[in-house]
Short mmCIF file of C-alpha atoms and ligand atoms in Angstrom, two decimals:
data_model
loop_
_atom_site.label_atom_id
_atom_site.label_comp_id
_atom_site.label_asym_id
_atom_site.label_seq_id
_atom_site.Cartn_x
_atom_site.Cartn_y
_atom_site.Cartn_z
CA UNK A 1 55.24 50.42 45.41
CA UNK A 2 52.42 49.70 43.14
CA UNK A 3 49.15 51.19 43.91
CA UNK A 4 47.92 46.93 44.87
CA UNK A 5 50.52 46.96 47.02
CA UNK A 6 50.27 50.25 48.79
CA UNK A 7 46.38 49.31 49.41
CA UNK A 8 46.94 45.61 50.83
CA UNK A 9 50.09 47.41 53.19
CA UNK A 10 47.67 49.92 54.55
CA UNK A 11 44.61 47.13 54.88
CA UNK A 12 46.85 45.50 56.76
CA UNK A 13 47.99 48.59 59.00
CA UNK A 14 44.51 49.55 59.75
CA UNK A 15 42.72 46.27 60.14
CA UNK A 16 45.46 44.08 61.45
CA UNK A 17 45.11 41.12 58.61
CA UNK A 18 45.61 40.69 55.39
CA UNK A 19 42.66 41.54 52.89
CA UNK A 20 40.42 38.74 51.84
CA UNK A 21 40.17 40.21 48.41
CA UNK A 22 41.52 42.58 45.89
CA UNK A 23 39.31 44.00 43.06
CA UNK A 24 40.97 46.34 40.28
CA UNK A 25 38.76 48.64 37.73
CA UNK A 26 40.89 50.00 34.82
CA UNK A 27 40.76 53.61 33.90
CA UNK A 28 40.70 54.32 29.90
CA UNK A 29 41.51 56.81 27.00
CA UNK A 30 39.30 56.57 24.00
CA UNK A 31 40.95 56.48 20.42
CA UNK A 32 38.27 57.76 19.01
CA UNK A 33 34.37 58.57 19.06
CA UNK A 34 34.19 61.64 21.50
CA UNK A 35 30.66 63.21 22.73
CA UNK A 36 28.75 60.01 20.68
CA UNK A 37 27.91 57.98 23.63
CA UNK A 38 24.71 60.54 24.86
CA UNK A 39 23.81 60.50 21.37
CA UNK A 40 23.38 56.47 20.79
CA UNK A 41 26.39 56.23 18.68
CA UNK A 42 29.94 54.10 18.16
CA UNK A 43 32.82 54.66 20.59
CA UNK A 44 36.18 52.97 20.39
CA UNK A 45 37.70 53.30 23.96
CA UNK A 46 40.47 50.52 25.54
CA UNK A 47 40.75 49.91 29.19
CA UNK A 48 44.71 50.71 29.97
CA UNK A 49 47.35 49.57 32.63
CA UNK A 50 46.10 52.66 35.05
CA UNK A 51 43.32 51.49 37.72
CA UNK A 52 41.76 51.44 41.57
CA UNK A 53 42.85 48.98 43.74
CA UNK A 54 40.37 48.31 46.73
CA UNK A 55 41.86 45.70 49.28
CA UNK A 56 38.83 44.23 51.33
CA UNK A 57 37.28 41.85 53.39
CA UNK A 58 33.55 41.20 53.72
CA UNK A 59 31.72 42.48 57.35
CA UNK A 60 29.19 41.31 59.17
CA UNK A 61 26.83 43.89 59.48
CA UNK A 62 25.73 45.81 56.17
CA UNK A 63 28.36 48.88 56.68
CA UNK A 64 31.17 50.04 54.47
CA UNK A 65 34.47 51.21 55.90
CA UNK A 66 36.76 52.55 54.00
CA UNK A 67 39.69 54.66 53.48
CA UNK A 68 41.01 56.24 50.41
CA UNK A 69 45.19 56.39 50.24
CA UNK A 70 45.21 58.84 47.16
CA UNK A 71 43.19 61.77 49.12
CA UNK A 72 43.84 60.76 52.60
CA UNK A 73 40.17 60.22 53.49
CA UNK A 74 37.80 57.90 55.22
CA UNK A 75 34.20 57.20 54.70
CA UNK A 76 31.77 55.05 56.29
CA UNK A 77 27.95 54.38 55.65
CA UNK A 78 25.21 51.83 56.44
CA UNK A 79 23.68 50.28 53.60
CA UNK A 80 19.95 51.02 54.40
CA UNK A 81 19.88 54.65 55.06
CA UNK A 82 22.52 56.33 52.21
CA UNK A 83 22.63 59.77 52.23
CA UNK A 84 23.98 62.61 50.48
CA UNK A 85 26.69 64.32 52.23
CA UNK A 86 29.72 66.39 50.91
CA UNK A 87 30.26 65.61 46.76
CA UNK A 88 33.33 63.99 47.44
CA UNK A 89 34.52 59.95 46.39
CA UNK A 90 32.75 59.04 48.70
CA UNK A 91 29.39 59.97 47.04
CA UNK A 92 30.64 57.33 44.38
CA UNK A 93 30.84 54.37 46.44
CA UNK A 94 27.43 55.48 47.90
CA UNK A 95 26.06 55.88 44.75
CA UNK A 96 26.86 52.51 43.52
CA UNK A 97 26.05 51.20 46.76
CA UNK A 98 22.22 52.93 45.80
CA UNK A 99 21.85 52.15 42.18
CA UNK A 100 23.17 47.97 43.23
CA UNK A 101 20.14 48.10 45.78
CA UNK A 102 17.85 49.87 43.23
CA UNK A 103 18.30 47.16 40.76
CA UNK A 104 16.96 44.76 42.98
CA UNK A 105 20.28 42.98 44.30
CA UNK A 106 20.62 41.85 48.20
CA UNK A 107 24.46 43.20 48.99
CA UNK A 108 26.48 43.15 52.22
CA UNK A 109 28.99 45.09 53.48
CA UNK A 110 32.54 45.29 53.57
CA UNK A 111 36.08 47.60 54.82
CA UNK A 112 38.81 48.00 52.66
CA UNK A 113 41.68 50.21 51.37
CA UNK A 114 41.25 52.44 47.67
CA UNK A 115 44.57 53.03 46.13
CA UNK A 116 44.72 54.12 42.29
CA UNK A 117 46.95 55.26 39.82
CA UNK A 118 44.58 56.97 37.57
CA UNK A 119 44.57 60.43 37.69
CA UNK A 120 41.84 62.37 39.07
CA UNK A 121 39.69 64.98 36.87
CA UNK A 122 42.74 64.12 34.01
CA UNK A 123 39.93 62.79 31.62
CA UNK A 124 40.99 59.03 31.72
CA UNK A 125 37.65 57.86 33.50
CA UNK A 126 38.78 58.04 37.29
CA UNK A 127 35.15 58.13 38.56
CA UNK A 128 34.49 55.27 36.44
CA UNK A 129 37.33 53.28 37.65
CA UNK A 130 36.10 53.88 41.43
CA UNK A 131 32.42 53.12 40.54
CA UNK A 132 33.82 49.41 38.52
CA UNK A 133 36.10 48.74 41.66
CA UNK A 134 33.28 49.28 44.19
CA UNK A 135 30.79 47.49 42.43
CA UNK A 136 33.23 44.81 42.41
CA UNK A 137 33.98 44.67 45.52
CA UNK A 138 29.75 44.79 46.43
CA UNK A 139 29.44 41.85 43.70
CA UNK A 140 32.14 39.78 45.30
CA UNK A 141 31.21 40.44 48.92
CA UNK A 142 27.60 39.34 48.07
CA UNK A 143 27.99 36.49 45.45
CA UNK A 144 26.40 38.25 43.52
CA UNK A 145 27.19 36.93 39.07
CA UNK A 146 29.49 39.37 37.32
CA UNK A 147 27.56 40.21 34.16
CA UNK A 148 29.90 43.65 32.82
CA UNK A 149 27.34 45.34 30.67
CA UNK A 150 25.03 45.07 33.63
CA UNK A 151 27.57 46.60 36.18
CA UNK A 152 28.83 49.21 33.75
CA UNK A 153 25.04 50.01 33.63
CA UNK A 154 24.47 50.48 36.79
CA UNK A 155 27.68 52.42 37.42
CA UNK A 156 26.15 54.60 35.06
CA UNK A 157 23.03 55.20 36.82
CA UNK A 158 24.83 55.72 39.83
CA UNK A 159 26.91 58.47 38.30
CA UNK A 160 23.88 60.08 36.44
CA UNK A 161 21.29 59.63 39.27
CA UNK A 162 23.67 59.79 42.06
CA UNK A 163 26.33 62.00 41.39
CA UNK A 164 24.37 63.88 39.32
CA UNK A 165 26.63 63.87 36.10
CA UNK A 166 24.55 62.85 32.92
CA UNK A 167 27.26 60.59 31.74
CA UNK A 168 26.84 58.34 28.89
CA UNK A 169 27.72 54.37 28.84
CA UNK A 170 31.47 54.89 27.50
CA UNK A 171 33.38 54.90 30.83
CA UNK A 172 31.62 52.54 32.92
CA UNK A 173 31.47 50.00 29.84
CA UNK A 174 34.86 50.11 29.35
CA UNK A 175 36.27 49.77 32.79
CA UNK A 176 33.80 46.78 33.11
CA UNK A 177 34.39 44.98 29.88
CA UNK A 178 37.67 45.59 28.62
CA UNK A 179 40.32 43.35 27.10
CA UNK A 180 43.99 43.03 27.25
CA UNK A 181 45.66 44.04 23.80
CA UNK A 182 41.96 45.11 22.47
CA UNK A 183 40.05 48.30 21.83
CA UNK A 184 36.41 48.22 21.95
CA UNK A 185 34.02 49.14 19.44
CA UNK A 186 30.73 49.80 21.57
CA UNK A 187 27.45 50.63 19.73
CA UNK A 188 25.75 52.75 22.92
CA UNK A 189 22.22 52.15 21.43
CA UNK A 190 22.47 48.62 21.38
CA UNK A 191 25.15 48.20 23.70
CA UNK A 192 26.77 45.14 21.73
CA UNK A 193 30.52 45.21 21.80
CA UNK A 194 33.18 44.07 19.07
CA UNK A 195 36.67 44.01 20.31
CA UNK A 196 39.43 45.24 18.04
CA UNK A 197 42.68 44.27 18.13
CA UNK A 198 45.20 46.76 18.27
CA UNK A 199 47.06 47.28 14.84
CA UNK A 200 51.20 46.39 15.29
CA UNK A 201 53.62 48.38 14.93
CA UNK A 202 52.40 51.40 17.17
CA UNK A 203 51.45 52.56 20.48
CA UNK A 204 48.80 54.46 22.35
CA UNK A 205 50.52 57.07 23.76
CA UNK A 206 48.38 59.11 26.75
CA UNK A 207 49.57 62.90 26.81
CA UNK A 208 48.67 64.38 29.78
CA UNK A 209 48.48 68.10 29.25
CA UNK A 210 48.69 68.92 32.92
CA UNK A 211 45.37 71.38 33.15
CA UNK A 212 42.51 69.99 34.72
CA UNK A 213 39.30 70.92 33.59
CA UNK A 214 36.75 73.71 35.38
CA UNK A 215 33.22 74.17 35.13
CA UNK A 216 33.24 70.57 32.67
CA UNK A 217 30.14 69.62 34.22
CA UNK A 218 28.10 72.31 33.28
CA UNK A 219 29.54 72.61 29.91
CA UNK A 220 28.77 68.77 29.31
CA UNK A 221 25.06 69.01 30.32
CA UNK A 222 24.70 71.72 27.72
CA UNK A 223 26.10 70.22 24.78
CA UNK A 224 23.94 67.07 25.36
CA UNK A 225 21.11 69.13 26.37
CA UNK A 226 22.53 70.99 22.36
CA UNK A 227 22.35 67.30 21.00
CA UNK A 228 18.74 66.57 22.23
CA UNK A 229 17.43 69.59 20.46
CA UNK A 230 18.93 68.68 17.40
CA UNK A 231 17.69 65.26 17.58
CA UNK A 232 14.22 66.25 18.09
CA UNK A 233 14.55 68.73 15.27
CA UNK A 234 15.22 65.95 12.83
CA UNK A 235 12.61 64.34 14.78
CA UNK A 236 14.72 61.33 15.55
CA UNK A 237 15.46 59.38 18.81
CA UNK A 238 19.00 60.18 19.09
CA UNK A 239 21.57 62.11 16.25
CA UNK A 240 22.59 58.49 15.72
CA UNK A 241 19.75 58.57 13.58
CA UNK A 242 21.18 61.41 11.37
CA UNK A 243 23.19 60.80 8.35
CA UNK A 244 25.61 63.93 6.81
CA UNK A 245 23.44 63.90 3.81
CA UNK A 246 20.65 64.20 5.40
CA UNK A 247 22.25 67.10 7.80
CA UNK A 248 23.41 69.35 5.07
CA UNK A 249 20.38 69.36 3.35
CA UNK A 250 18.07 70.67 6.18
CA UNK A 251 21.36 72.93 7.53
CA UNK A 252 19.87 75.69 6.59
CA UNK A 253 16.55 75.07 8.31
CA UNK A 254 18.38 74.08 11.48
CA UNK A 255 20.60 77.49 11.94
CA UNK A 256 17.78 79.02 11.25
CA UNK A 257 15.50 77.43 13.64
CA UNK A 258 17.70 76.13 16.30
CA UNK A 259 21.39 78.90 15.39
CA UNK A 260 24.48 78.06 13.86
CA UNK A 261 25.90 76.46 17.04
CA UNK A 262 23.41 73.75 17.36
CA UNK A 263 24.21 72.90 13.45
CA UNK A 264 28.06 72.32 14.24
CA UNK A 265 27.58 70.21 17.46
CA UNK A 266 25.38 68.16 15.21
CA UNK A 267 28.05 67.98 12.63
CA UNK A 268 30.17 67.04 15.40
CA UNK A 269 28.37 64.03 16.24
CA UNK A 270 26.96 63.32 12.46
CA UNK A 271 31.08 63.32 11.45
CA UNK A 272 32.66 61.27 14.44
CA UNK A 273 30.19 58.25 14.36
CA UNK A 274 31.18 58.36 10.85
CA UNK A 275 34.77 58.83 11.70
CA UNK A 276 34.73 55.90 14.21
CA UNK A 277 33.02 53.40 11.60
CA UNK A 278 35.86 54.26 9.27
CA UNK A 279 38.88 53.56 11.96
CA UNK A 280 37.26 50.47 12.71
CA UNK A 281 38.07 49.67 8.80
CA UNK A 282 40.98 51.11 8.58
CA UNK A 283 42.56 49.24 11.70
CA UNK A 284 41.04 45.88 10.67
CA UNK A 285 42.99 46.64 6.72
CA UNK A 286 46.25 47.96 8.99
CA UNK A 287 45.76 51.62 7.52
CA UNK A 288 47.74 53.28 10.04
CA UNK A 289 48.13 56.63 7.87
CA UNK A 290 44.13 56.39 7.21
CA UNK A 291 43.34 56.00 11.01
CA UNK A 292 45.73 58.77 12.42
CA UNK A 293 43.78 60.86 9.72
CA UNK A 294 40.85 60.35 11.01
CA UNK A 295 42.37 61.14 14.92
CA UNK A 296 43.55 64.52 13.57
CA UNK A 297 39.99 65.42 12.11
CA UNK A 298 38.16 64.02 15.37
CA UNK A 299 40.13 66.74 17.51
CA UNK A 300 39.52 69.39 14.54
CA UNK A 301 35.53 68.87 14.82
CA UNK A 302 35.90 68.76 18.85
CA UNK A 303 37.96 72.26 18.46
CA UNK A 304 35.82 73.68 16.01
CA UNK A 305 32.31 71.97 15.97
CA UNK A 306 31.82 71.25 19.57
CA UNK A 307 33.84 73.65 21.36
CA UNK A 308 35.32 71.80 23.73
CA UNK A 309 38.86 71.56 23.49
CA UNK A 310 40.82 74.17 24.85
CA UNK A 311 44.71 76.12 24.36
CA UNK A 312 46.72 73.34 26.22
CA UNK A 313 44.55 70.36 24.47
CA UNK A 314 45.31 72.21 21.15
CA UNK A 315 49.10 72.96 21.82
CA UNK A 316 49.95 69.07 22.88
CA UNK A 317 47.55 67.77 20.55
CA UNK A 318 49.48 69.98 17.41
CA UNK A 319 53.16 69.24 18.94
CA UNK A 320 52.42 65.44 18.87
CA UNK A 321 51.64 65.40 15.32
CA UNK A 322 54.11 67.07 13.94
CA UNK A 323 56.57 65.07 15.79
CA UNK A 324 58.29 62.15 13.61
CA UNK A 325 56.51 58.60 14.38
CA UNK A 326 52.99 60.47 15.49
CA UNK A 327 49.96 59.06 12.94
CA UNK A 328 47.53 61.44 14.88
CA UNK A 329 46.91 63.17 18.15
CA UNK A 330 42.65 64.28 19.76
CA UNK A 331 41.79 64.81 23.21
CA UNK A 332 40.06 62.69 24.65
CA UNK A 333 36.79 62.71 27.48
CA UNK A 334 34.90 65.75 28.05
CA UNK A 335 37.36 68.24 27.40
CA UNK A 336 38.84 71.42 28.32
CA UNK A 337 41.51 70.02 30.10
CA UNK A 338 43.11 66.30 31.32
CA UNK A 339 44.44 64.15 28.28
CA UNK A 340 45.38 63.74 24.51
CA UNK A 341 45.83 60.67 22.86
CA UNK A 342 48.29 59.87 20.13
CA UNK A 343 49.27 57.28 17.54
CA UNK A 344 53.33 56.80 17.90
CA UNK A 345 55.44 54.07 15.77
CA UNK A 346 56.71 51.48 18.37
CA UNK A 347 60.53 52.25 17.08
CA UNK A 348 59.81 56.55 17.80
CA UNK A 349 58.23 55.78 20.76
CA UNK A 350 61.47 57.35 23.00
CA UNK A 351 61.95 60.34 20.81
CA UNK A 352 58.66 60.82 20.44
CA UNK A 353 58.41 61.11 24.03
CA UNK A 354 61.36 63.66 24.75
CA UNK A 355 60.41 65.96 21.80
CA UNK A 356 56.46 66.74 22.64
CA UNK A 357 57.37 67.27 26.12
CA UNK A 358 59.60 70.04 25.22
CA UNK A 359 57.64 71.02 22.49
CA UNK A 360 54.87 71.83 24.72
CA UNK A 361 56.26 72.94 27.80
CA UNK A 362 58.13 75.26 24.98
CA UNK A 363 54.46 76.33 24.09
CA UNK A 364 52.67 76.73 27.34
CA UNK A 365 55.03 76.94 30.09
CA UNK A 366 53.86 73.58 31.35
CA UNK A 367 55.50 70.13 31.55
CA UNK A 368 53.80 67.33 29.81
CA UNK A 369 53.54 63.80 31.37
CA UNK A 370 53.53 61.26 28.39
CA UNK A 371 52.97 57.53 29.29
CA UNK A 372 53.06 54.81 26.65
CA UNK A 373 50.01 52.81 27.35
CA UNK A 374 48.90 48.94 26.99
CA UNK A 375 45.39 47.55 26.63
CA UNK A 376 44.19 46.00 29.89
CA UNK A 377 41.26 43.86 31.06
CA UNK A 378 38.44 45.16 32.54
CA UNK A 379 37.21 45.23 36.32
CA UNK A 380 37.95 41.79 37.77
CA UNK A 381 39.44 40.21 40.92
CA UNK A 382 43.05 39.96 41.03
CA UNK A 383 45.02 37.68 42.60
CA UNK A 384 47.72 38.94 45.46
CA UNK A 385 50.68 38.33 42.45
CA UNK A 386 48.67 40.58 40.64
CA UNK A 387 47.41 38.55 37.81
CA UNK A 388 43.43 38.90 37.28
CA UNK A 389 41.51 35.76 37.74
CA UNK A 390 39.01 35.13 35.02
CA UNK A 391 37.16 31.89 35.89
CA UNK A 392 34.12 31.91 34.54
CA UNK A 393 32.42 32.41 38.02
CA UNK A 394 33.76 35.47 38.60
CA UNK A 395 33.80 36.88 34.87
CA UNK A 396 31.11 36.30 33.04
C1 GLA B 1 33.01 61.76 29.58
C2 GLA B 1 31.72 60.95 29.81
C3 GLA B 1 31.52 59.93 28.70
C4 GLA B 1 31.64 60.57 27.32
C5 GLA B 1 32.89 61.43 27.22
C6 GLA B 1 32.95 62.21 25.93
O1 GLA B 1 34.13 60.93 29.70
O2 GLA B 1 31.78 60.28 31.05
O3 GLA B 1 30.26 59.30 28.86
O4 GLA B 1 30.48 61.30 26.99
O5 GLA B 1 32.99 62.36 28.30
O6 GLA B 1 33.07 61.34 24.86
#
């Protein structure tokens, strides 16, 4: 059973009807531009065929019930007196629930059924994905217009002010504005968006390493807290603002002011907005061997520069790109644990497939789950056959 269809069984169990709506939110992986987002830079992320289903119907009074099928939990809460209680998902549908109301909107409640197929802490957005789905749900409850950058936005704020995670833009955008057979080029300062079609002849493969990552949070708060200091050292809004020129020739100054390590995660973030400009060209002239290149030198920088790879990242990342068909393998998200990405050639795909898995688990002791993965649309309301619905009432 699909994760839609588990949801709308067990809405049905529990509430005796069928749901009056379904809303999906996509999970993502991000081909390249890692750590850039919290710095106002480019990120080139797709939206793939992994998401969280909520099944729903509206209520009367302004209360959420709901029940999650992946962690066999309930949660309910009155929309005028939110409150902080134990960390878990349920802090995410409160928190979106806040930063909605915070913006100014009217919403009313609703009971439903979560069901997803994205896996938790595996770095391929799962927060996000719940955040999209539930402001969804909230915007189609309450009639309220489905503007994506606006949502993802608010998502955001929900997850930084909320949660307490100081997230940048990447996830939420992506899960809200995502296109089928597209990745998208986001500039986080500006927030504009260019989709990018994906080149032929390969596909994204998602390598799941099978570690989940400890103690990300803190790690992730210091390396943008590393970013900040750097910026203000160059006395510049954001390291957007730095070029590599105009890096090197201050690097001394900076390791000696600031230390050695606050000069590489600079380079870091100097290098992959670079990086992600040039993909951009070299998918848009076809340059497949130019833009796996640049995939292998993105997880180099994260390994090296920003320190936040880690010894099953590295293994899968270094099997899949010495395997025949691979262009070039990263990891992808925060780090430290969750997922790689790779380039494969559509005809190696199978092989490709079979021979990392036993590569790694060769390496590490640890099976590898590698899914082939398709560029999806973004959060939207689907239709019980599945299909999303994309009048412009509800999209636009
Ligand atoms: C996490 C964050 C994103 C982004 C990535 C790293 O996924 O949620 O905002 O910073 O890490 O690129």
């Amino acid at each position: 059973m699909t994760p839609q269809e588990r949801a709308v069984q067990e809405f049905q169990r529990r509430f005796g009807a069928a749901p009056s709506l379904i809303v999906r939110a996509p999970g993502r992986v991000n081909l390249i531009g890692e750590h850039t987002d919290y710095n106002d830079g480019f990120v080139l992320p797709m939206a793939i065929d992994r998401a969280i289903w909520i099944a729903l119907r509206a209520r009367d009074d302004r209360r959420v019930v709901a029940h999650t099928l992946d962690l066999d939990d309930n949660t309910e809460f009155a929309l005028e007196a939110l409150k902080h209680t134990d960390g878990g998902w349920s802090e995410y549908l409160k928190g979106v629930a806040w930063a909605i109301q915070e913006e100014g909107y009217a919403i009313g409640g609703w009971e439903g059924v979560v069901a997803g197929d994205v896996p938790i802490g595996a770095g391929l957005a799962s927060s996000a994905a719940l955040e999209l789905a539930t402001a969804r749900a909230f915007a189609a409850v309450s009639g309220l217009p489905w503007h994506p950058p606006t949502m993802a936005r608010i998502c955001q704020r929900a997850e930084n002010e909320w949660v307490g995670i100081r997230c940048g833009i990447m996830d939420q955008m992506i899960s809200a504005a995502g296109e089928a057979s597209h990745a998208l080029l986001i500039d986080c300062r500006s927030l504009q968006r260019r989709p990018v079609p994906l080149p032929s002849g390969v596909v994204v493969a998602v390598l799941d390493t099978g570690s989940r990552r400890s103690l990300v949070d803190s790690a992730y708060n210091e390396r943008r807290n590393q970013c900040e200091a750097a910026a203000r050292f160059f006395g510049v809004p954001a390291l957007r603002d730095v070029s590599l020129p105009e890096l090197e020739a201050r690097a001394d100054e900076l390791k000696n002011q600031l230390g050695e390590v606050i000069y590489r995660r600079a380079r870091h973030v100097v290098t992959e907005n670079a990086r992600t400009l040039d993909a951009i060209a070299a998918m848009e002239r076809g340059d497949l061997v130019a833009l796996g290149s640049l995939l292998d030198a993105s997880h180099i920088s994260l390994r090296d520069d920003f320190e936040v790879s880690g010894k099953e990242l590295d293994a899968l990342a270094s099997c899949a790109r010495w395997t025949d068909g691979c262009h070039g393998a990263r990891m992808i998200g925060a780090g430290f644990g969750g997922c790689a990405v790779a380039l494969v050639r559509t005809e190696a795909a199978a092989s490709f497939s079979a021979r990392v898995a036993a590569c790694y688990e060769a390496a590490t002791g640890i099976p590898a789950a590698i899914t082939m993965s398709r560029a999806a649309p973004g959060a939207a309301v689907v239709t019980r056959s599945g299909t999303i619905r994309t009048d412009d009432a509800i999209r636009r």
